[in-house]
Amino acid sequence: MTISHRIRNRLGLGLVAVSLLSGTALAQDMPAPFNNPGDVEIALVRYLSTGDFFQAYLSGVETQAAALGVNLRVLDSRQDAALQADMVDQAIALGVDGIIIQHGLTESMKEAAQRAVDAGIKVVAFDVNVENQAVPQIEQSDRDLARLALEQAIKDNGESFRAGYVYVAGIAPLDRRDETWREFKEKYPGIEEVAQFGTMDNPIANSVANQARSVVTANPDITVMFAPYDEFAKGVKIAVDEAGLTSSVKIYSADISTSDIAAMREPGSAWVATAATNPAVVGEVSVRALAMMLAGEDPGASVIVPPTLITQADLLDKNITNMEELGSNLPQFAHADVATPDWMPLPEGRE
């Protein structure tokens, strides 16, 4: 049967109308203010942005914001604590409905978060403790991240070894991971921490590598490096590779990215295990928790995304070369059923 252009055009218009009506119906079924999502504006105020983890986190924020249909502003302070506080004030002045504070220092973010709350703006905080009961904390379960990596270290190396430890105090996720490290040293007195070092100076991996070179030179008997942030682990790996110690040192970390996977898969790589959540999923959860607050719902004081242990053996045995393949092979890594009320639209592929 032949269909004329006019009839075909009418059918096309009808399909468009149905699509538009369906979209309207979906919006109308959502709680205010998401029945008019184009009128909703949220801001992401970042402290850390260097590295694959933070790019993936940003991608997740953008993807979930798009699924909701809201407007997103991204303000990046590039590790300037005073500027990050000023950017919260900028977001307040712009009249945004909600703010995600991503990392930062408690002393600079505490008062800034309170000013936003006082202005009637909903706020969530990812990996920074703003010491405010009105602000839910989005967490990767940092203690579990450290626990999973350290349990693997014990499994691989026994209960006695000489270790180097990369740590910078004052960063909430690193402080939480440090608590677990200290607990492990108490539980396993055979673990001897012979060197502690670390920096957040950009570029972080290269700056840590400069420190690690001195550490491995002064302590060639170190057999384990606990570097619970992937940029730290990259720096340690650079130094270990240069020192020719890849066969005698094992690196255990937290967080994961495609470039991390490539580094762990290198022949003879010292980087043998990491514990991680999918940073894109954490970004999505951050937006969903904020959206729940805007809709008058309570996501809870602590919104925790569970982590996954990822070993070098997993990557090699399953031929995992990137983040997409990691999610395909480890479904628990690809999606977190966290902050997902029935009305919440999820990004494509998350349903």
mmCIF file of N, CA and C in Angstrom, residues 212-344:
data_model
loop_
_atom_site.group_PDB
_atom_site.id
_atom_site.type_symbol
_atom_site.label_atom_id
_atom_site.label_comp_id
_atom_site.label_asym_id
_atom_site.label_seq_id
_atom_site.Cartn_x
_atom_site.Cartn_y
_atom_site.Cartn_z
ATOM 1 N N ALA A 212 57.332 10.121 46.389
ATOM 2 C CA ALA A 212 57.497 8.668 46.455
ATOM 3 C C ALA A 212 58.892 8.230 46.036
ATOM 4 N N ARG A 213 59.503 8.961 45.133
ATOM 5 C CA ARG A 213 60.876 8.625 44.718
ATOM 6 C C ARG A 213 61.802 8.624 45.926
ATOM 7 N N SER A 214 61.685 9.659 46.753
ATOM 8 C CA SER A 214 62.529 9.745 47.949
ATOM 9 C C SER A 214 62.201 8.639 48.939
ATOM 10 N N VAL A 215 60.916 8.325 49.056
ATOM 11 C CA VAL A 215 60.479 7.305 50.022
ATOM 12 C C VAL A 215 61.015 5.934 49.654
ATOM 13 N N VAL A 216 60.869 5.534 48.384
ATOM 14 C CA VAL A 216 61.322 4.189 48.003
ATOM 15 C C VAL A 216 62.846 4.099 47.982
ATOM 16 N N THR A 217 63.522 5.212 47.743
ATOM 17 C CA THR A 217 64.990 5.219 47.789
ATOM 18 C C THR A 217 65.480 5.024 49.226
ATOM 19 N N ALA A 218 64.813 5.712 50.160
ATOM 20 C CA ALA A 218 65.207 5.621 51.568
ATOM 21 C C ALA A 218 64.729 4.333 52.231
ATOM 22 N N ASN A 219 63.682 3.709 51.664
ATOM 23 C CA ASN A 219 63.088 2.520 52.281
ATOM 24 C C ASN A 219 62.874 1.432 51.230
ATOM 25 N N PRO A 220 63.958 0.860 50.712
ATOM 26 C CA PRO A 220 63.819 -0.134 49.642
ATOM 27 C C PRO A 220 63.159 -1.431 50.093
ATOM 28 N N ASP A 221 62.967 -1.597 51.417
ATOM 29 C CA ASP A 221 62.340 -2.811 51.925
ATOM 30 C C ASP A 221 60.821 -2.687 52.056
ATOM 31 N N ILE A 222 60.246 -1.567 51.625
ATOM 32 C CA ILE A 222 58.783 -1.443 51.593
ATOM 33 C C ILE A 222 58.239 -2.461 50.591
ATOM 34 N N THR A 223 57.218 -3.219 51.012
ATOM 35 C CA THR A 223 56.602 -4.194 50.108
ATOM 36 C C THR A 223 55.157 -3.856 49.766
ATOM 37 N N VAL A 224 54.545 -2.968 50.562
ATOM 38 C CA VAL A 224 53.157 -2.566 50.317
ATOM 39 C C VAL A 224 53.057 -1.048 50.351
ATOM 40 N N MET A 225 52.359 -0.501 49.353
ATOM 41 C CA MET A 225 52.028 0.921 49.354
ATOM 42 C C MET A 225 50.513 1.046 49.405
ATOM 43 N N PHE A 226 50.015 1.679 50.464
ATOM 44 C CA PHE A 226 48.582 1.946 50.566
ATOM 45 C C PHE A 226 48.360 3.385 50.143
ATOM 46 N N ALA A 227 47.738 3.559 48.977
ATOM 47 C CA ALA A 227 47.530 4.880 48.370
ATOM 48 C C ALA A 227 46.038 5.029 48.074
ATOM 49 N N PRO A 228 45.225 5.380 49.078
ATOM 50 C CA PRO A 228 43.759 5.286 48.951
ATOM 51 C C PRO A 228 43.094 6.424 48.175
ATOM 52 N N TYR A 229 43.638 6.730 47.024
ATOM 53 C CA TYR A 229 43.082 7.690 46.064
ATOM 54 C C TYR A 229 43.855 7.419 44.780
ATOM 55 N N ASP A 230 43.181 7.267 43.658
ATOM 56 C CA ASP A 230 43.867 6.776 42.466
ATOM 57 C C ASP A 230 44.945 7.722 41.951
ATOM 58 N N GLU A 231 44.802 9.022 42.143
ATOM 59 C CA GLU A 231 45.877 9.929 41.736
ATOM 60 C C GLU A 231 47.133 9.688 42.576
ATOM 61 N N PHE A 232 46.936 9.351 43.874
ATOM 62 C CA PHE A 232 48.074 8.970 44.711
ATOM 63 C C PHE A 232 48.727 7.703 44.154
ATOM 64 N N ALA A 233 47.894 6.715 43.814
ATOM 65 C CA ALA A 233 48.412 5.433 43.325
ATOM 66 C C ALA A 233 49.192 5.618 42.020
ATOM 67 N N LYS A 234 48.699 6.493 41.149
ATOM 68 C CA LYS A 234 49.416 6.763 39.899
ATOM 69 C C LYS A 234 50.815 7.303 40.195
ATOM 70 N N GLY A 235 50.894 8.235 41.151
ATOM 71 C CA GLY A 235 52.186 8.809 41.503
ATOM 72 C C GLY A 235 53.131 7.776 42.079
ATOM 73 N N VAL A 236 52.616 6.925 42.974
ATOM 74 C CA VAL A 236 53.443 5.874 43.558
ATOM 75 C C VAL A 236 53.932 4.922 42.474
ATOM 76 N N LYS A 237 53.054 4.577 41.550
ATOM 77 C CA LYS A 237 53.436 3.653 40.478
ATOM 78 C C LYS A 237 54.563 4.234 39.622
ATOM 79 N N ILE A 238 54.499 5.521 39.331
ATOM 80 C CA ILE A 238 55.568 6.164 38.565
ATOM 81 C C ILE A 238 56.905 5.958 39.263
ATOM 82 N N ALA A 239 56.931 6.214 40.579
ATOM 83 C CA ALA A 239 58.178 6.108 41.337
ATOM 84 C C ALA A 239 58.655 4.664 41.437
ATOM 85 N N VAL A 240 57.733 3.749 41.672
ATOM 86 C CA VAL A 240 58.094 2.329 41.788
ATOM 87 C C VAL A 240 58.640 1.806 40.461
ATOM 88 N N ASP A 241 57.997 2.199 39.365
ATOM 89 C CA ASP A 241 58.473 1.778 38.042
ATOM 90 C C ASP A 241 59.884 2.303 37.781
ATOM 91 N N GLU A 242 60.104 3.581 38.079
ATOM 92 C CA GLU A 242 61.411 4.195 37.825
ATOM 93 C C GLU A 242 62.505 3.552 38.672
ATOM 94 N N ALA A 243 62.122 3.106 39.879
ATOM 95 C CA ALA A 243 63.104 2.505 40.789
ATOM 96 C C ALA A 243 63.344 1.026 40.489
ATOM 97 N N GLY A 244 62.594 0.474 39.527
ATOM 98 C CA GLY A 244 62.746 -0.931 39.191
ATOM 99 C C GLY A 244 62.260 -1.866 40.280
ATOM 100 N N LEU A 245 61.226 -1.438 41.029
ATOM 101 C CA LEU A 245 60.740 -2.218 42.168
ATOM 102 C C LEU A 245 59.381 -2.872 41.914
ATOM 103 N N THR A 246 58.981 -2.968 40.661
ATOM 104 C CA THR A 246 57.630 -3.470 40.367
ATOM 105 C C THR A 246 57.420 -4.897 40.842
ATOM 106 N N SER A 247 58.474 -5.679 40.949
ATOM 107 C CA SER A 247 58.314 -7.071 41.375
ATOM 108 C C SER A 247 58.321 -7.228 42.890
ATOM 109 N N SER A 248 58.695 -6.166 43.620
ATOM 110 C CA SER A 248 58.803 -6.285 45.076
ATOM 111 C C SER A 248 57.818 -5.411 45.849
ATOM 112 N N VAL A 249 57.111 -4.518 45.164
ATOM 113 C CA VAL A 249 56.143 -3.630 45.816
ATOM 114 C C VAL A 249 54.759 -3.866 45.219
ATOM 115 N N LYS A 250 53.745 -3.902 46.088
ATOM 116 C CA LYS A 250 52.356 -4.001 45.638
ATOM 117 C C LYS A 250 51.609 -2.753 46.091
ATOM 118 N N ILE A 251 50.834 -2.176 45.161
ATOM 119 C CA ILE A 251 50.086 -0.942 45.434
ATOM 120 C C ILE A 251 48.610 -1.272 45.583
ATOM 121 N N TYR A 252 47.994 -0.736 46.655
ATOM 122 C CA TYR A 252 46.563 -0.911 46.917
ATOM 123 C C TYR A 252 45.943 0.479 47.025
ATOM 124 N N SER A 253 44.804 0.683 46.352
ATOM 125 C CA SER A 253 44.279 2.039 46.232
ATOM 126 C C SER A 253 42.764 2.069 46.400
ATOM 127 N N ALA A 254 42.222 3.246 46.167
ATOM 128 C CA ALA A 254 40.778 3.441 46.088
ATOM 129 C C ALA A 254 40.490 4.273 44.842
ATOM 130 N N ASP A 255 39.311 4.058 44.277
ATOM 131 C CA ASP A 255 38.841 4.731 43.060
ATOM 132 C C ASP A 255 39.377 4.032 41.805
ATOM 133 N N ILE A 256 38.716 4.306 40.679
ATOM 134 C CA ILE A 256 39.049 3.623 39.425
ATOM 135 C C ILE A 256 38.651 4.496 38.245
ATOM 136 N N SER A 257 39.390 4.353 37.143
ATOM 137 C CA SER A 257 39.073 5.036 35.893
ATOM 138 C C SER A 257 39.628 4.182 34.767
ATOM 139 N N THR A 258 39.324 4.550 33.536
ATOM 140 C CA THR A 258 39.851 3.800 32.398
ATOM 141 C C THR A 258 41.375 3.843 32.368
ATOM 142 N N SER A 259 41.964 4.993 32.656
ATOM 143 C CA SER A 259 43.430 5.068 32.667
ATOM 144 C C SER A 259 44.012 4.248 33.816
ATOM 145 N N ASP A 260 43.297 4.185 34.949
ATOM 146 C CA ASP A 260 43.745 3.327 36.055
ATOM 147 C C ASP A 260 43.740 1.863 35.625
ATOM 148 N N ILE A 261 42.678 1.453 34.925
ATOM 149 C CA ILE A 261 42.571 0.071 34.452
ATOM 150 C C ILE A 261 43.760 -0.267 33.562
ATOM 151 N N ALA A 262 44.102 0.653 32.652
ATOM 152 C CA ALA A 262 45.249 0.431 31.771
ATOM 153 C C ALA A 262 46.536 0.274 32.577
ATOM 154 N N ALA A 263 46.711 1.092 33.612
ATOM 155 C CA ALA A 263 47.922 1.023 34.439
ATOM 156 C C ALA A 263 47.983 -0.288 35.215
ATOM 157 N N MET A 264 46.835 -0.756 35.706
ATOM 158 C CA MET A 264 46.804 -2.011 36.461
ATOM 159 C C MET A 264 47.038 -3.217 35.555
ATOM 160 N N ARG A 265 46.660 -3.100 34.275
ATOM 161 C CA ARG A 265 46.791 -4.208 33.329
ATOM 162 C C ARG A 265 48.185 -4.318 32.709
ATOM 163 N N GLU A 266 49.038 -3.339 32.927
ATOM 164 C CA GLU A 266 50.375 -3.398 32.350
ATOM 165 C C GLU A 266 51.101 -4.653 32.836
ATOM 166 N N PRO A 267 51.882 -5.300 31.980
ATOM 167 C CA PRO A 267 52.623 -6.494 32.401
ATOM 168 C C PRO A 267 53.489 -6.209 33.630
ATOM 169 N N GLY A 268 53.306 -7.023 34.657
ATOM 170 C CA GLY A 268 54.097 -6.866 35.871
ATOM 171 C C GLY A 268 53.754 -5.649 36.697
ATOM 172 N N SER A 269 52.605 -5.008 36.462
ATOM 173 C CA SER A 269 52.240 -3.785 37.185
ATOM 174 C C SER A 269 52.224 -4.016 38.692
ATOM 175 N N ALA A 270 52.764 -3.054 39.434
ATOM 176 C CA ALA A 270 52.746 -3.121 40.901
ATOM 177 C C ALA A 270 51.371 -2.790 41.483
ATOM 178 N N TRP A 271 50.513 -2.185 40.681
ATOM 179 C CA TRP A 271 49.173 -1.766 41.140
ATOM 180 C C TRP A 271 48.243 -2.975 41.016
ATOM 181 N N VAL A 272 47.987 -3.633 42.144
ATOM 182 C CA VAL A 272 47.331 -4.942 42.098
ATOM 183 C C VAL A 272 45.863 -4.939 42.509
ATOM 184 N N ALA A 273 45.402 -3.901 43.199
ATOM 185 C CA ALA A 273 43.998 -3.894 43.622
ATOM 186 C C ALA A 273 43.541 -2.487 43.965
ATOM 187 N N THR A 274 42.254 -2.258 43.760
ATOM 188 C CA THR A 274 41.641 -1.003 44.183
ATOM 189 C C THR A 274 40.204 -1.302 44.592
ATOM 190 N N ALA A 275 39.658 -0.464 45.426
ATOM 191 C CA ALA A 275 38.250 -0.564 45.796
ATOM 192 C C ALA A 275 37.576 0.714 45.321
ATOM 193 N N ALA A 276 36.429 0.579 44.687
ATOM 194 C CA ALA A 276 35.871 1.760 44.025
ATOM 195 C C ALA A 276 34.365 1.705 43.909
ATOM 196 N N THR A 277 33.789 2.859 43.845
ATOM 197 C CA THR A 277 32.436 3.030 43.337
ATOM 198 C C THR A 277 32.581 3.648 41.948
ATOM 199 N N ASN A 278 31.545 3.548 41.161
ATOM 200 C CA ASN A 278 31.539 4.182 39.847
ATOM 201 C C ASN A 278 31.322 5.677 40.057
ATOM 202 N N PRO A 279 32.314 6.514 39.759
ATOM 203 C CA PRO A 279 32.159 7.949 40.033
ATOM 204 C C PRO A 279 30.985 8.572 39.301
ATOM 205 N N ALA A 280 30.665 8.054 38.108
ATOM 206 C CA ALA A 280 29.502 8.580 37.391
ATOM 207 C C ALA A 280 28.222 8.271 38.161
ATOM 208 N N VAL A 281 28.146 7.082 38.744
ATOM 209 C CA VAL A 281 26.976 6.699 39.542
ATOM 210 C C VAL A 281 26.881 7.573 40.795
ATOM 211 N N VAL A 282 28.025 7.871 41.417
ATOM 212 C CA VAL A 282 28.016 8.744 42.595
ATOM 213 C C VAL A 282 27.498 10.128 42.213
ATOM 214 N N GLY A 283 27.881 10.614 41.032
ATOM 215 C CA GLY A 283 27.358 11.895 40.559
ATOM 216 C C GLY A 283 25.859 11.852 40.369
ATOM 217 N N GLU A 284 25.371 10.766 39.790
ATOM 218 C CA GLU A 284 23.925 10.612 39.603
ATOM 219 C C GLU A 284 23.205 10.602 40.952
ATOM 220 N N VAL A 285 23.750 9.851 41.905
ATOM 221 C CA VAL A 285 23.131 9.757 43.233
ATOM 222 C C VAL A 285 23.104 11.129 43.907
ATOM 223 N N SER A 286 24.151 11.919 43.725
ATOM 224 C CA SER A 286 24.196 13.260 44.320
ATOM 225 C C SER A 286 23.024 14.108 43.832
ATOM 226 N N VAL A 287 22.757 14.054 42.529
ATOM 227 C CA VAL A 287 21.646 14.826 41.959
ATOM 228 C C VAL A 287 20.312 14.265 42.442
ATOM 229 N N ARG A 288 20.193 12.946 42.487
ATOM 230 C CA ARG A 288 18.917 12.351 42.909
ATOM 231 C C ARG A 288 18.597 12.701 44.361
ATOM 232 N N ALA A 289 19.605 12.659 45.230
ATOM 233 C CA ALA A 289 19.370 13.013 46.629
ATOM 234 C C ALA A 289 18.912 14.464 46.751
ATOM 235 N N LEU A 290 19.543 15.350 45.980
ATOM 236 C CA LEU A 290 19.134 16.756 45.990
ATOM 237 C C LEU A 290 17.720 16.913 45.451
ATOM 238 N N ALA A 291 17.395 16.176 44.389
ATOM 239 C CA ALA A 291 16.056 16.247 43.807
ATOM 240 C C ALA A 291 14.996 15.779 44.802
ATOM 241 N N MET A 292 15.311 14.746 45.564
ATOM 242 C CA MET A 292 14.370 14.291 46.584
ATOM 243 C C MET A 292 14.089 15.405 47.593
ATOM 244 N N MET A 293 15.117 16.111 48.009
ATOM 245 C CA MET A 293 14.923 17.214 48.951
ATOM 246 C C MET A 293 14.056 18.310 48.347
ATOM 247 N N LEU A 294 14.300 18.621 47.067
ATOM 248 C CA LEU A 294 13.508 19.657 46.399
ATOM 249 C C LEU A 294 12.039 19.241 46.300
ATOM 250 N N ALA A 295 11.801 17.931 46.238
ATOM 251 C CA ALA A 295 10.426 17.421 46.167
ATOM 252 C C ALA A 295 9.813 17.215 47.548
ATOM 253 N N GLY A 296 10.524 17.625 48.596
ATOM 254 C CA GLY A 296 10.007 17.509 49.951
ATOM 255 C C GLY A 296 10.229 16.150 50.580
ATOM 256 N N GLU A 297 11.106 15.344 49.998
ATOM 257 C CA GLU A 297 11.395 14.016 50.532
ATOM 258 C C GLU A 297 12.745 14.011 51.243
ATOM 259 N N ASP A 298 12.948 13.013 52.088
ATOM 260 C CA ASP A 298 14.171 12.927 52.890
ATOM 261 C C ASP A 298 15.043 11.782 52.391
ATOM 262 N N PRO A 299 16.199 12.086 51.798
ATOM 263 C CA PRO A 299 17.073 11.010 51.330
ATOM 264 C C PRO A 299 17.863 10.347 52.448
ATOM 265 N N GLY A 300 17.786 10.913 53.654
ATOM 266 C CA GLY A 300 18.561 10.420 54.785
ATOM 267 C C GLY A 300 19.775 11.297 55.050
ATOM 268 N N ALA A 301 20.255 11.262 56.280
ATOM 269 C CA ALA A 301 21.393 12.105 56.650
ATOM 270 C C ALA A 301 22.663 11.666 55.947
ATOM 271 N N SER A 302 22.772 10.371 55.656
ATOM 272 C CA SER A 302 23.945 9.831 54.977
ATOM 273 C C SER A 302 23.471 8.959 53.823
ATOM 274 N N VAL A 303 23.855 9.330 52.614
ATOM 275 C CA VAL A 303 23.464 8.597 51.405
ATOM 276 C C VAL A 303 24.715 7.875 50.905
ATOM 277 N N ILE A 304 24.743 6.554 51.092
ATOM 278 C CA ILE A 304 25.972 5.795 50.877
ATOM 279 C C ILE A 304 25.888 4.949 49.615
ATOM 280 N N VAL A 305 26.892 5.088 48.756
ATOM 281 C CA VAL A 305 27.019 4.275 47.548
ATOM 282 C C VAL A 305 28.007 3.148 47.848
ATOM 283 N N PRO A 306 27.601 1.876 47.790
ATOM 284 C CA PRO A 306 28.488 0.783 48.180
ATOM 285 C C PRO A 306 29.611 0.560 47.169
ATOM 286 N N PRO A 307 30.812 0.225 47.652
ATOM 287 C CA PRO A 307 31.964 0.029 46.764
ATOM 288 C C PRO A 307 32.135 -1.417 46.308
ATOM 289 N N THR A 308 33.029 -1.608 45.355
ATOM 290 C CA THR A 308 33.362 -2.913 44.797
ATOM 291 C C THR A 308 34.880 -3.089 44.811
ATOM 292 N N LEU A 309 35.355 -4.277 45.183
ATOM 293 C CA LEU A 309 36.777 -4.588 45.081
ATOM 294 C C LEU A 309 37.101 -4.975 43.646
ATOM 295 N N ILE A 310 38.147 -4.380 43.104
ATOM 296 C CA ILE A 310 38.576 -4.661 41.730
ATOM 297 C C ILE A 310 40.049 -5.026 41.773
ATOM 298 N N THR A 311 40.374 -6.249 41.382
ATOM 299 C CA THR A 311 41.765 -6.691 41.413
ATOM 300 C C THR A 311 42.353 -6.735 40.006
ATOM 301 N N GLN A 312 43.661 -6.724 39.967
ATOM 302 C CA GLN A 312 44.370 -6.869 38.695
ATOM 303 C C GLN A 312 43.958 -8.176 38.015
ATOM 304 N N ALA A 313 43.790 -9.241 38.825
ATOM 305 C CA ALA A 313 43.372 -10.539 38.278
ATOM 306 C C ALA A 313 42.001 -10.446 37.628
ATOM 307 N N ASP A 314 41.062 -9.699 38.258
ATOM 308 C CA ASP A 314 39.734 -9.509 37.657
ATOM 309 C C ASP A 314 39.858 -8.889 36.269
ATOM 310 N N LEU A 315 40.659 -7.841 36.177
ATOM 311 C CA LEU A 315 40.793 -7.099 34.919
ATOM 312 C C LEU A 315 41.401 -7.967 33.823
ATOM 313 N N LEU A 316 42.385 -8.777 34.194
ATOM 314 C CA LEU A 316 43.055 -9.615 33.204
ATOM 315 C C LEU A 316 42.210 -10.831 32.832
ATOM 316 N N ASP A 317 41.651 -11.500 33.842
ATOM 317 C CA ASP A 317 40.882 -12.720 33.584
ATOM 318 C C ASP A 317 39.630 -12.445 32.761
ATOM 319 N N LYS A 318 38.999 -11.286 32.995
ATOM 320 C CA LYS A 318 37.762 -10.943 32.292
ATOM 321 C C LYS A 318 38.007 -10.000 31.114
ATOM 322 N N ASN A 319 39.280 -9.742 30.841
ATOM 323 C CA ASN A 319 39.676 -8.874 29.728
ATOM 324 C C ASN A 319 38.948 -7.532 29.765
ATOM 325 N N ILE A 320 38.960 -6.910 30.935
ATOM 326 C CA ILE A 320 38.329 -5.608 31.135
ATOM 327 C C ILE A 320 39.356 -4.524 30.821
ATOM 328 N N THR A 321 39.018 -3.650 29.880
ATOM 329 C CA THR A 321 39.972 -2.616 29.477
ATOM 330 C C THR A 321 39.474 -1.194 29.727
ATOM 331 N N ASN A 322 38.198 -1.022 30.064
ATOM 332 C CA ASN A 322 37.666 0.327 30.280
ATOM 333 C C ASN A 322 36.505 0.289 31.259
ATOM 334 N N MET A 323 35.985 1.460 31.583
ATOM 335 C CA MET A 323 34.922 1.563 32.586
ATOM 336 C C MET A 323 33.630 0.905 32.117
ATOM 337 N N GLU A 324 33.332 1.007 30.831
ATOM 338 C CA GLU A 324 32.114 0.384 30.309
ATOM 339 C C GLU A 324 32.166 -1.132 30.475
ATOM 340 N N GLU A 325 33.301 -1.723 30.144
ATOM 341 C CA GLU A 325 33.454 -3.166 30.302
ATOM 342 C C GLU A 325 33.465 -3.566 31.767
ATOM 343 N N LEU A 326 33.974 -2.697 32.612
ATOM 344 C CA LEU A 326 33.963 -2.972 34.051
ATOM 345 C C LEU A 326 32.525 -3.078 34.547
ATOM 346 N N GLY A 327 31.675 -2.132 34.120
ATOM 347 C CA GLY A 327 30.277 -2.174 34.511
ATOM 348 C C GLY A 327 29.548 -3.382 33.961
ATOM 349 N N SER A 328 29.901 -3.791 32.744
ATOM 350 C CA SER A 328 29.260 -4.956 32.117
ATOM 351 C C SER A 328 29.617 -6.237 32.850
ATOM 352 N N ASN A 329 30.856 -6.331 33.320
ATOM 353 C CA ASN A 329 31.311 -7.538 33.990
ATOM 354 C C ASN A 329 31.004 -7.554 35.482
ATOM 355 N N LEU A 330 30.855 -6.372 36.058
ATOM 356 C CA LEU A 330 30.544 -6.262 37.486
ATOM 357 C C LEU A 330 29.299 -5.394 37.625
ATOM 358 N N PRO A 331 28.100 -5.996 37.497
ATOM 359 C CA PRO A 331 26.859 -5.210 37.495
ATOM 360 C C PRO A 331 26.690 -4.334 38.730
ATOM 361 N N GLN A 332 27.220 -4.788 39.887
ATOM 362 C CA GLN A 332 27.082 -3.998 41.105
ATOM 363 C C GLN A 332 27.831 -2.678 41.011
ATOM 364 N N PHE A 333 28.783 -2.601 40.071
ATOM 365 C CA PHE A 333 29.544 -1.371 39.861
ATOM 366 C C PHE A 333 28.805 -0.401 38.951
ATOM 367 N N ALA A 334 27.944 -0.935 38.069
ATOM 368 C CA ALA A 334 27.315 -0.123 37.022
ATOM 369 C C ALA A 334 26.161 0.732 37.517
ATOM 370 N N HIS A 335 25.510 0.319 38.604
ATOM 371 C CA HIS A 335 24.329 1.051 39.059
ATOM 372 C C HIS A 335 24.180 0.871 40.561
ATOM 373 N N ALA A 336 23.755 1.911 41.234
ATOM 374 C CA ALA A 336 23.464 1.835 42.664
ATOM 375 C C ALA A 336 21.995 2.167 42.874
ATOM 376 N N ASP A 337 21.278 1.247 43.456
ATOM 377 C CA ASP A 337 19.847 1.462 43.729
ATOM 378 C C ASP A 337 19.723 2.302 44.993
ATOM 379 N N VAL A 338 20.198 3.543 44.884
ATOM 380 C CA VAL A 338 20.264 4.471 46.006
ATOM 381 C C VAL A 338 19.573 5.767 45.594
ATOM 382 N N ALA A 339 18.710 6.301 46.466
ATOM 383 C CA ALA A 339 17.977 7.541 46.178
ATOM 384 C C ALA A 339 17.202 7.410 44.867
ATOM 385 N N THR A 340 16.356 6.392 44.796
ATOM 386 C CA THR A 340 15.584 6.120 43.570
ATOM 387 C C THR A 340 14.098 5.979 43.897
ATOM 388 N N PRO A 341 13.423 7.063 44.285
ATOM 389 C CA PRO A 341 11.972 6.976 44.481
ATOM 390 C C PRO A 341 11.275 6.642 43.162
ATOM 391 N N ASP A 342 10.056 6.132 43.257
ATOM 392 C CA ASP A 342 9.348 5.646 42.070
ATOM 393 C C ASP A 342 9.198 6.706 40.991
ATOM 394 N N TRP A 343 9.066 7.954 41.389
ATOM 395 C CA TRP A 343 8.811 9.012 40.401
ATOM 396 C C TRP A 343 10.082 9.496 39.690
ATOM 397 N N MET A 344 11.247 9.066 40.180
ATOM 398 C CA MET A 344 12.512 9.628 39.697
ATOM 399 C C MET A 344 12.893 9.063 38.331
#
